[in-house]
PDB file of C-alpha atoms and ligand atoms in Angstrom:
ATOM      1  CA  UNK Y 341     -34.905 187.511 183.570  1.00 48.00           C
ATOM      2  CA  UNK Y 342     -35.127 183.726 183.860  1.00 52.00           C
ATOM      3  CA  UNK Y 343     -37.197 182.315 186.721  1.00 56.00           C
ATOM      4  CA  UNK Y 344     -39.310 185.214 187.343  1.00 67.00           C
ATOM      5  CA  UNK Y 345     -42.769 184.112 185.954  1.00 72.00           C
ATOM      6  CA  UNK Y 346     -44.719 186.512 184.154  1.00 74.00           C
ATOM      7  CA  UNK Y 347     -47.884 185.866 182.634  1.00 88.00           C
ATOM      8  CA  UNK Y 348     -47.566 187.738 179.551  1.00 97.00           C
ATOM      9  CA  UNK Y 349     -49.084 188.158 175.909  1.00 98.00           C
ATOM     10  CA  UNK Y 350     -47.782 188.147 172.486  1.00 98.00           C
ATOM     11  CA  UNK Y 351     -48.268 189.147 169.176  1.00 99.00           C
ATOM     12  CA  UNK Y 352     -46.822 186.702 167.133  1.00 99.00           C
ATOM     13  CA  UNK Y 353     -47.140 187.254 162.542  1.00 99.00           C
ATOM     14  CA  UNK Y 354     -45.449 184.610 159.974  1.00 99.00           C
ATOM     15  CA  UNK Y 355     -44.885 187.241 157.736  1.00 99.00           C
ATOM     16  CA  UNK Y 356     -45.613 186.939 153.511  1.00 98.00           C
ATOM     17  CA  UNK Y 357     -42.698 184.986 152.267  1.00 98.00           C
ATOM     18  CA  UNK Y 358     -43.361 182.127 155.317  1.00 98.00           C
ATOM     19  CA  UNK Y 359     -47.009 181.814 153.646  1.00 98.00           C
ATOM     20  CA  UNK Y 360     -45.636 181.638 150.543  1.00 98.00           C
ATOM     21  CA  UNK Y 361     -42.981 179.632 151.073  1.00 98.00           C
ATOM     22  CA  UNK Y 362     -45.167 176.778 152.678  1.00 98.00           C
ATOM     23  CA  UNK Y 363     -43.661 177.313 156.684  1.00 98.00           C
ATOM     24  CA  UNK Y 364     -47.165 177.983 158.524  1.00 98.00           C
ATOM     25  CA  UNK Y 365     -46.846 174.185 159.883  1.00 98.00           C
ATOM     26  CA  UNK Y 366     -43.617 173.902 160.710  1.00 98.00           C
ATOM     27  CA  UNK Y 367     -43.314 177.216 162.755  1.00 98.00           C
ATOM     28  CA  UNK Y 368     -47.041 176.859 164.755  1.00 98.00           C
ATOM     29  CA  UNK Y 369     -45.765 173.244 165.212  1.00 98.00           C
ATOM     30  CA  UNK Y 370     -42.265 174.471 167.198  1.00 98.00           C
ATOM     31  CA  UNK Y 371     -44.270 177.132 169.820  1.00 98.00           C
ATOM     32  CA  UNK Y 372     -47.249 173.917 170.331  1.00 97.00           C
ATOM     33  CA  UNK Y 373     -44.600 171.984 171.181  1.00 96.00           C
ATOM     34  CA  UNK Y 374     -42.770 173.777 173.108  1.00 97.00           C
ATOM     35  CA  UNK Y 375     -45.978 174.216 175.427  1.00 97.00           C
ATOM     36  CA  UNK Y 376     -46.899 177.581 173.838  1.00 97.00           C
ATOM     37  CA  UNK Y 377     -50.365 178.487 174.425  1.00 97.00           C
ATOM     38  CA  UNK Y 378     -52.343 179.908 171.297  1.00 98.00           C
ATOM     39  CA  UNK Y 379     -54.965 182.193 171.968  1.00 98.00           C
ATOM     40  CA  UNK Y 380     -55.668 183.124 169.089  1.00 98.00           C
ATOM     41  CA  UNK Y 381     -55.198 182.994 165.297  1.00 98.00           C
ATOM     42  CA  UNK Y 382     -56.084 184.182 161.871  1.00 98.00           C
ATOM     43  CA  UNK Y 383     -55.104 184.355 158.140  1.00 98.00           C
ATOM     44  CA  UNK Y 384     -55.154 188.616 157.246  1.00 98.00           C
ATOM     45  CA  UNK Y 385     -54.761 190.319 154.043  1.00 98.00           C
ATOM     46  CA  UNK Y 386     -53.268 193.442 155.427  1.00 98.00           C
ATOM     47  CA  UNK Y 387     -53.624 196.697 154.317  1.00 98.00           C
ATOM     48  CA  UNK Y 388     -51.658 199.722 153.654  1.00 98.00           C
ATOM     49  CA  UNK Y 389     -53.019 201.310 156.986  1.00 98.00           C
ATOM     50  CA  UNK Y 390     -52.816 197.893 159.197  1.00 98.00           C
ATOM     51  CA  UNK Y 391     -48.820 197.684 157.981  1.00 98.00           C
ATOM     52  CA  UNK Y 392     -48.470 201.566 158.923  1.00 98.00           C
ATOM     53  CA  UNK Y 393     -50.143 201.644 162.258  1.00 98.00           C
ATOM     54  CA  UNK Y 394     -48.039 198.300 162.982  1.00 98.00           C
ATOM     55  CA  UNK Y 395     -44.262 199.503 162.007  1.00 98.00           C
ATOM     56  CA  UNK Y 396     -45.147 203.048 163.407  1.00 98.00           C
ATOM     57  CA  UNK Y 397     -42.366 202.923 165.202  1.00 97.00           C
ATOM     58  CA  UNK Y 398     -40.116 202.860 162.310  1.00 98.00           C
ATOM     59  CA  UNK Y 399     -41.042 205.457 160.375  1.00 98.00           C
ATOM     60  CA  UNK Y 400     -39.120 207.719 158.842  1.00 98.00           C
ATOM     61  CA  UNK Y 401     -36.332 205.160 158.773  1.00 98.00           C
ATOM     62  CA  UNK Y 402     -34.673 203.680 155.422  1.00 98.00           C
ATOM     63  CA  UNK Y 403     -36.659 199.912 155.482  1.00 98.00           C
ATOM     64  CA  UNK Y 404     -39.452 201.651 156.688  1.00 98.00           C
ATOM     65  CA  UNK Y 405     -41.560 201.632 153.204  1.00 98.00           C
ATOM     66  CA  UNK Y 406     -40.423 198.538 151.504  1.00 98.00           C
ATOM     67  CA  UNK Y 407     -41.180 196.881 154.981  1.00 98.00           C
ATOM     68  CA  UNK Y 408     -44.841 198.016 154.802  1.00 98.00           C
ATOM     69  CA  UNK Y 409     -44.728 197.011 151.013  1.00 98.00           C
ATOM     70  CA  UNK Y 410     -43.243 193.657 152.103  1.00 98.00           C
ATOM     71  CA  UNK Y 411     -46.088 192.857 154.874  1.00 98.00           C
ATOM     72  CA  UNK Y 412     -49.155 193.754 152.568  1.00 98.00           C
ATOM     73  CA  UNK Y 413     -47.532 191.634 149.793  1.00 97.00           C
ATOM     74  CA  UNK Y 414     -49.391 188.693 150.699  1.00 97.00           C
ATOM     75  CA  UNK Y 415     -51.354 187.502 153.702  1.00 98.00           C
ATOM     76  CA  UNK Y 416     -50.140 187.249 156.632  1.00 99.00           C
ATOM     77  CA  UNK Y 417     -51.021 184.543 159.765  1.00 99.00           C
ATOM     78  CA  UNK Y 418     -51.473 186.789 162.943  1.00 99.00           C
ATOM     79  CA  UNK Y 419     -51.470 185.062 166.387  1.00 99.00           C
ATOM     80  CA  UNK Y 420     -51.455 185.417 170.091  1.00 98.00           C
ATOM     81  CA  UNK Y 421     -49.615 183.105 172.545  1.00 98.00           C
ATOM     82  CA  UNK Y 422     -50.033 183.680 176.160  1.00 98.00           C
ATOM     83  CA  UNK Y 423     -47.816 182.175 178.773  1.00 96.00           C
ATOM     84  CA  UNK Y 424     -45.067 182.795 181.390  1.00 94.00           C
ATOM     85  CA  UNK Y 425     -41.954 184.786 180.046  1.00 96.00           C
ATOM     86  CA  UNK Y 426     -44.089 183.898 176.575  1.00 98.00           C
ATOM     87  CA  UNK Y 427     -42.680 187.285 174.604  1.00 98.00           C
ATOM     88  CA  UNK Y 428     -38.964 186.800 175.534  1.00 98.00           C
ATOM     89  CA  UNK Y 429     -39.285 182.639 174.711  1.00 98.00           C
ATOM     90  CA  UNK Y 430     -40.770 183.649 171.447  1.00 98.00           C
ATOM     91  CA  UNK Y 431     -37.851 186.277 170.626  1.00 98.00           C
ATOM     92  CA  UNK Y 432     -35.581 183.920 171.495  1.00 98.00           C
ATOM     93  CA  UNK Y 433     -36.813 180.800 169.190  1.00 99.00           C
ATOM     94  CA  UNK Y 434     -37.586 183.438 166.347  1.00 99.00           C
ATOM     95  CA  UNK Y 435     -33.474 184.573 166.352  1.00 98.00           C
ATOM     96  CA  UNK Y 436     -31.723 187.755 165.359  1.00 98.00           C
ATOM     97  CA  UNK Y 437     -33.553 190.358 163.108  1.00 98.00           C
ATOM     98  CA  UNK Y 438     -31.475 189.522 160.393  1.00 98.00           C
ATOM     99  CA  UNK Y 439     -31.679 186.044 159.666  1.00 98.00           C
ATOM    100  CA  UNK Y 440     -27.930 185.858 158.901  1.00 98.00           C
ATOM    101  CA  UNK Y 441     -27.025 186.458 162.512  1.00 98.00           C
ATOM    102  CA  UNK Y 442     -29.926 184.531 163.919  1.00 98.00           C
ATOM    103  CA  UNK Y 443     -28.414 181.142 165.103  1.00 98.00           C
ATOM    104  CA  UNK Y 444     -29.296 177.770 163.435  1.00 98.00           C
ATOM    105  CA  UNK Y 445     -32.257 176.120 165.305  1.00 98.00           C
ATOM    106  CA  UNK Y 446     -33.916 179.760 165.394  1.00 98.00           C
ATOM    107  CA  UNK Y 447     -37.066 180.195 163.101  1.00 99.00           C
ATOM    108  CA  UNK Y 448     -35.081 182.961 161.271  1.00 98.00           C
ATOM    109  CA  UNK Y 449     -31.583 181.240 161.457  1.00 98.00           C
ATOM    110  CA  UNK Y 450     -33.335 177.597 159.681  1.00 98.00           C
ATOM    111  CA  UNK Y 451     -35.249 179.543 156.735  1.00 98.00           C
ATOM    112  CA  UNK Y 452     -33.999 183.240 156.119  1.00 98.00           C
ATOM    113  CA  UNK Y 453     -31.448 184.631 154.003  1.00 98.00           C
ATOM    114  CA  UNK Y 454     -32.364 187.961 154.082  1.00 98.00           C
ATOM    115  CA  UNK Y 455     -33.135 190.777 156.528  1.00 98.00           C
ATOM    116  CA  UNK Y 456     -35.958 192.200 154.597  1.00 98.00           C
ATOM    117  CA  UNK Y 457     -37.421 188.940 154.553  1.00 98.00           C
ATOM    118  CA  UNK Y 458     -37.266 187.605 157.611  1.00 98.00           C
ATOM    119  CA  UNK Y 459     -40.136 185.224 158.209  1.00 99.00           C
ATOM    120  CA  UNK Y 460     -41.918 186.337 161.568  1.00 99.00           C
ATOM    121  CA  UNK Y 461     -42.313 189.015 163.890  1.00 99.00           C
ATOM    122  CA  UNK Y 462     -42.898 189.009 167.670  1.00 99.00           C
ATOM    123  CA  UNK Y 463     -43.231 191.594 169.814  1.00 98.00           C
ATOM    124  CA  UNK Y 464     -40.405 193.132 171.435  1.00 98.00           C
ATOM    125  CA  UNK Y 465     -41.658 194.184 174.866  1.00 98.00           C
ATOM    126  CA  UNK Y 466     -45.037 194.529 177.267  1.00 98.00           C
ATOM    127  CA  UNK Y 467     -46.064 197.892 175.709  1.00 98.00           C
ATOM    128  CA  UNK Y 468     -45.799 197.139 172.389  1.00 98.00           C
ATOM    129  CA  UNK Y 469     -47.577 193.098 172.921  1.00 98.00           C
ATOM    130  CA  UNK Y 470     -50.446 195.506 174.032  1.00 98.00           C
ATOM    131  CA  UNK Y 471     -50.345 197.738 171.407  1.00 98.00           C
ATOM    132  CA  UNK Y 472     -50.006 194.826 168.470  1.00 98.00           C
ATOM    133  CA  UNK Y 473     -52.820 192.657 170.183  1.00 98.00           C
ATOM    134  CA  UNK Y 474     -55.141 195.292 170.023  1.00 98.00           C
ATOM    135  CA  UNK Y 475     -54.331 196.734 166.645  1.00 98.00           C
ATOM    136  CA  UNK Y 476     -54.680 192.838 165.417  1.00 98.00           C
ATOM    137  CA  UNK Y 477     -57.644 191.193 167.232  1.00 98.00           C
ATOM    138  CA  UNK Y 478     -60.651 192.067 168.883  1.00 98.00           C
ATOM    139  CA  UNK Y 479     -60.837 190.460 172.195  1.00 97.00           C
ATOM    140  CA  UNK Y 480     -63.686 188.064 171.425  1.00 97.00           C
ATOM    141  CA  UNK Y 481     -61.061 186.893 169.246  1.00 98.00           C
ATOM    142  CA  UNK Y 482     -58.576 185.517 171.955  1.00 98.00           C
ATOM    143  CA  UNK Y 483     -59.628 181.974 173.420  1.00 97.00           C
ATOM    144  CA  UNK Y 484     -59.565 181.699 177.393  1.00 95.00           C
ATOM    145  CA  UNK Y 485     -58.562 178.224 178.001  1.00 96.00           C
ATOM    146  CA  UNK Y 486     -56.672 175.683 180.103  1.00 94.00           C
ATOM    147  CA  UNK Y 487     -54.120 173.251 178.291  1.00 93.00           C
ATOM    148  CA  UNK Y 488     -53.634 170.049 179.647  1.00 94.00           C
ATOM    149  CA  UNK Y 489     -50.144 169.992 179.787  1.00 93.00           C
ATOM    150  CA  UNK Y 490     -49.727 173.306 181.662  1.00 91.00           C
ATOM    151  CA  UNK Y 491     -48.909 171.795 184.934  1.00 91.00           C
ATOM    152  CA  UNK Y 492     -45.905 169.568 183.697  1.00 94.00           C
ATOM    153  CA  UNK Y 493     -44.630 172.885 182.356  1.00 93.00           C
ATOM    154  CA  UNK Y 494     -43.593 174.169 185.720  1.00 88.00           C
ATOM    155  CA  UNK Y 495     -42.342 173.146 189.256  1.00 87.00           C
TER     156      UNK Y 495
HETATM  157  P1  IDP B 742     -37.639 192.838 164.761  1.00 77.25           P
HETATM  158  O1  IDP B 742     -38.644 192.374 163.736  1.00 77.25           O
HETATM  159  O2  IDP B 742     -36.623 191.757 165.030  1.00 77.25           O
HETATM  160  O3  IDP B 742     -38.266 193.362 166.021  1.00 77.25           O
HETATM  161  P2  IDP B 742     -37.089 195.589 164.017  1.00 77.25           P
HETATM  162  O4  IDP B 742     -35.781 196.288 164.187  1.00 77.25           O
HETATM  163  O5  IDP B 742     -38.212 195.982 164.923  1.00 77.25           O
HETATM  164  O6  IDP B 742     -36.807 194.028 164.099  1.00 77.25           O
HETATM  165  O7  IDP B 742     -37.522 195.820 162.499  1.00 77.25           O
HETATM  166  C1  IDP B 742     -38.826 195.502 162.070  1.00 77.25           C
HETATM  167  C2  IDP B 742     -38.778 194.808 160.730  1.00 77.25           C
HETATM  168  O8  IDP B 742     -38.336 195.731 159.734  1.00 77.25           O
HETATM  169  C3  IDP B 742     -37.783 193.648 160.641  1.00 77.25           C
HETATM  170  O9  IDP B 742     -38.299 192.445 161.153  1.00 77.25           O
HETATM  171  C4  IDP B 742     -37.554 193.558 159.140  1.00 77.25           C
HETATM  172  O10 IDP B 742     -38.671 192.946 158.489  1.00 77.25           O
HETATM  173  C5  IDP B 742     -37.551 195.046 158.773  1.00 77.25           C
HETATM  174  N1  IDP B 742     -36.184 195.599 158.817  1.00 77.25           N
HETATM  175  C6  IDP B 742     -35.521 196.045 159.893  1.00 77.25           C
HETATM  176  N2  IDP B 742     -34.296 196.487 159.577  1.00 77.25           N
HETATM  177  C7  IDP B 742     -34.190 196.333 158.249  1.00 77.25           C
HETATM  178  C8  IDP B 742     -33.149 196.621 157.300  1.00 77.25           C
HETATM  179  O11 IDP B 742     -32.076 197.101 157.636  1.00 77.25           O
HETATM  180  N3  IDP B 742     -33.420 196.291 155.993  1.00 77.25           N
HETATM  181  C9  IDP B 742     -34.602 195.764 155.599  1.00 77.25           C
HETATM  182  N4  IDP B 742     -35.609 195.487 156.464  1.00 77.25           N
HETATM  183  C10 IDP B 742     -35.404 195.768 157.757  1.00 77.25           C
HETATM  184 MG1   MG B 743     -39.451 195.069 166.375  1.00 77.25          MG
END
Protein backbone atom coordinates (compact mmCIF):
# COMPACT_ATOMS: atom_id res chain seq x y z
CA UNK A 1 0.00 0.00 0.00
CA UNK A 2 2.78 2.49 -0.74
CA UNK A 3 1.81 5.69 -2.55
CA UNK A 4 -1.73 5.74 -1.71
CA UNK A 5 -1.98 8.62 0.89
CA UNK A 6 -4.12 8.17 3.73
CA UNK A 7 -4.54 10.52 6.38
CA UNK A 8 -4.69 8.31 9.24
CA UNK A 9 -4.36 8.19 13.20
CA UNK A 10 -2.42 6.25 15.62
CA UNK A 11 -2.18 5.10 18.91
CA UNK A 12 1.23 4.88 19.69
CA UNK A 13 2.39 3.51 23.96
CA UNK A 14 6.28 3.08 25.05
CA UNK A 15 5.32 0.47 27.18
CA UNK A 16 6.82 0.01 31.18
CA UNK A 17 10.24 -1.38 30.66
CA UNK A 18 11.02 1.67 27.83
CA UNK A 19 10.16 4.14 30.89
CA UNK A 20 12.14 2.34 32.98
CA UNK A 21 14.79 1.67 31.01
CA UNK A 22 15.39 5.46 30.13
CA UNK A 23 14.16 5.12 26.02
CA UNK A 24 11.25 7.89 26.07
CA UNK A 25 13.89 10.28 24.14
CA UNK A 26 15.34 8.24 21.92
CA UNK A 27 12.08 6.62 20.50
CA UNK A 28 9.82 10.21 20.35
CA UNK A 29 13.11 11.51 18.82
CA UNK A 30 13.05 8.70 15.69
CA UNK A 31 8.99 9.37 14.69
CA UNK A 32 9.91 13.67 15.08
CA UNK A 33 12.38 13.05 12.84
CA UNK A 34 11.10 11.14 10.61
CA UNK A 35 8.34 13.96 10.07
CA UNK A 36 5.84 12.22 12.40
CA UNK A 37 3.25 14.46 13.58
CA UNK A 38 2.37 14.24 17.44
CA UNK A 39 -0.94 15.06 18.37
CA UNK A 40 -0.92 14.23 21.37
CA UNK A 41 0.86 12.89 24.48
CA UNK A 42 0.81 11.90 28.07
CA UNK A 43 2.56 10.01 30.95
CA UNK A 44 -0.49 7.28 32.42
CA UNK A 45 -0.42 5.08 35.33
CA UNK A 46 -2.71 2.49 33.92
CA UNK A 47 -5.03 0.52 35.57
CA UNK A 48 -6.23 -2.94 35.74
CA UNK A 49 -9.41 -1.92 33.66
CA UNK A 50 -7.45 0.57 31.09
CA UNK A 51 -4.92 -2.67 30.34
CA UNK A 52 -8.18 -4.97 29.96
CA UNK A 53 -10.31 -2.82 27.78
CA UNK A 54 -6.94 -2.22 25.68
CA UNK A 55 -5.71 -6.06 25.04
CA UNK A 56 -9.48 -7.10 24.75
CA UNK A 57 -8.74 -8.63 21.91
CA UNK A 58 -6.50 -11.10 23.44
CA UNK A 59 -8.26 -12.48 25.96
CA UNK A 60 -8.55 -15.70 26.80
CA UNK A 61 -5.16 -16.31 25.21
CA UNK A 62 -1.92 -17.63 27.19
CA UNK A 63 0.09 -13.88 27.44
CA UNK A 64 -3.08 -12.46 27.90
CA UNK A 65 -2.74 -11.83 31.91
CA UNK A 66 0.90 -11.34 32.42
CA UNK A 67 0.52 -8.81 29.44
CA UNK A 68 -2.06 -6.76 31.41
CA UNK A 69 0.24 -7.32 34.54
CA UNK A 70 3.18 -6.15 32.40
CA UNK A 71 1.39 -2.75 31.11
CA UNK A 72 0.10 -1.61 34.65
CA UNK A 73 3.61 -2.36 36.04
CA UNK A 74 4.71 1.04 35.62
CA UNK A 75 3.56 4.07 33.67
CA UNK A 76 3.22 4.13 30.50
CA UNK A 77 3.74 7.27 27.72
CA UNK A 78 0.54 7.17 25.47
CA UNK A 79 0.59 9.16 22.17
CA UNK A 80 -1.10 9.97 18.95
CA UNK A 81 0.67 10.64 15.61
CA UNK A 82 -1.37 11.63 12.70
CA UNK A 83 -0.11 11.57 9.18
CA UNK A 84 -0.29 9.86 5.74
CA UNK A 85 0.13 5.95 5.84
CA UNK A 86 1.14 7.12 9.71
CA UNK A 87 -0.11 3.50 11.34
CA UNK A 88 1.69 1.24 8.78
CA UNK A 89 5.15 3.71 9.01
CA UNK A 90 4.89 3.32 12.70
CA UNK A 91 4.52 -0.67 12.53
CA UNK A 92 7.13 -0.75 10.38
CA UNK A 93 9.89 1.39 12.48
CA UNK A 94 8.52 -0.39 15.74
CA UNK A 95 9.59 -4.16 14.07
CA UNK A 96 8.29 -7.65 14.65
CA UNK A 97 6.21 -8.44 17.86
CA UNK A 98 8.91 -10.27 19.19
CA UNK A 99 11.84 -8.26 19.38
CA UNK A 100 14.07 -11.20 18.35
CA UNK A 101 12.65 -11.23 14.85
CA UNK A 102 12.25 -7.50 14.61
CA UNK A 103 15.20 -6.31 12.37
CA UNK A 104 18.08 -4.11 13.71
CA UNK A 105 17.26 -0.37 13.13
CA UNK A 106 13.55 -1.25 14.36
CA UNK A 107 12.58 0.23 17.86
CA UNK A 108 12.04 -3.42 19.01
CA UNK A 109 15.00 -4.99 17.01
CA UNK A 110 17.72 -2.01 18.80
CA UNK A 111 16.39 -2.54 22.55
CA UNK A 112 14.30 -5.84 23.11
CA UNK A 113 15.23 -9.19 24.04
CA UNK A 114 12.13 -10.44 24.90
CA UNK A 115 8.60 -10.84 23.53
CA UNK A 116 6.86 -10.09 26.71
CA UNK A 117 8.76 -7.07 26.90
CA UNK A 118 8.72 -5.54 23.93
CA UNK A 119 9.00 -1.79 24.32
CA UNK A 120 5.99 -0.17 22.33
CA UNK A 121 2.79 -0.80 20.88
CA UNK A 122 1.07 0.70 17.81
CA UNK A 123 -1.95 0.02 16.48
CA UNK A 124 -2.44 -2.57 14.02
CA UNK A 125 -5.18 -1.28 11.72
CA UNK A 126 -7.98 1.74 11.18
CA UNK A 127 -10.54 0.09 13.53
CA UNK A 128 -8.55 -0.60 16.22
CA UNK A 129 -6.40 3.29 15.92
CA UNK A 130 -10.10 4.34 16.60
CA UNK A 131 -10.82 2.21 19.21
CA UNK A 132 -7.23 2.86 21.19
CA UNK A 133 -7.51 6.75 20.61
CA UNK A 134 -10.65 6.90 22.20
CA UNK A 135 -10.11 4.48 25.03
CA UNK A 136 -6.72 6.71 25.67
CA UNK A 137 -7.53 10.43 25.14
CA UNK A 138 -10.29 12.65 25.17
CA UNK A 139 -10.38 14.67 22.08
CA UNK A 140 -9.55 18.02 23.67
CA UNK A 141 -6.53 16.12 24.23
CA UNK A 142 -5.29 15.82 20.52
CA UNK A 143 -3.55 19.12 19.15
CA UNK A 144 -4.83 20.35 15.58
CA UNK A 145 -1.83 21.82 14.06
CA UNK A 146 0.28 22.48 10.96
CA UNK A 147 4.12 21.48 11.04
CA UNK A 148 6.36 23.39 9.13
CA UNK A 149 8.02 20.83 7.44
CA UNK A 150 4.88 19.08 6.11
CA UNK A 151 5.22 20.27 2.63
CA UNK A 152 8.89 18.97 2.03
CA UNK A 153 7.39 15.67 3.16
CA UNK A 154 5.58 15.07 -0.07
CA UNK A 155 5.64 15.72 -3.90
P1 LIG B 1 1.67 -6.35 18.61
O1 LIG B 1 1.95 -5.61 19.89
O2 LIG B 1 2.91 -6.41 17.75
O3 LIG B 1 0.47 -5.84 17.87
P2 LIG B 1 0.04 -8.61 19.45
O4 LIG B 1 0.05 -9.96 18.82
O5 LIG B 1 -1.15 -7.74 19.22
O6 LIG B 1 1.38 -7.87 19.01
O7 LIG B 1 0.23 -8.84 21.02
C1 LIG B 1 0.02 -7.79 21.93
C2 LIG B 1 1.11 -7.79 22.98
O8 LIG B 1 0.97 -8.95 23.80
C3 LIG B 1 2.53 -7.88 22.43
O9 LIG B 1 3.04 -6.63 22.03
C4 LIG B 1 3.29 -8.42 23.64
O10 LIG B 1 3.49 -7.39 24.62
C5 LIG B 1 2.25 -9.40 24.19
N1 LIG B 1 2.45 -10.75 23.63
C6 LIG B 1 2.01 -11.22 22.45
N2 LIG B 1 2.36 -12.49 22.25
C7 LIG B 1 3.04 -12.85 23.35
C8 LIG B 1 3.67 -14.08 23.76
O11 LIG B 1 3.68 -15.08 23.06
N3 LIG B 1 4.30 -14.04 24.98
C9 LIG B 1 4.31 -12.95 25.78
N4 LIG B 1 3.71 -11.78 25.42
C10 LIG B 1 3.10 -11.74 24.24
MG1 LIG C 1 -1.58 -5.85 18.35
Amino acid sequence: MVNIMVKERTFVMIKPDAVQRGFIGDIISRFERRGIKLVGLKLVAVDRDLAEKHYGIHKGKPFFEPTVSYIISSPVVAMVFEGDNVIEMVRTMMGKTNPIEALPGTIRGDFGQFIGRNIIHGSDGPDTAAFEINLWFSDKELAVYTRIDEKWLHE
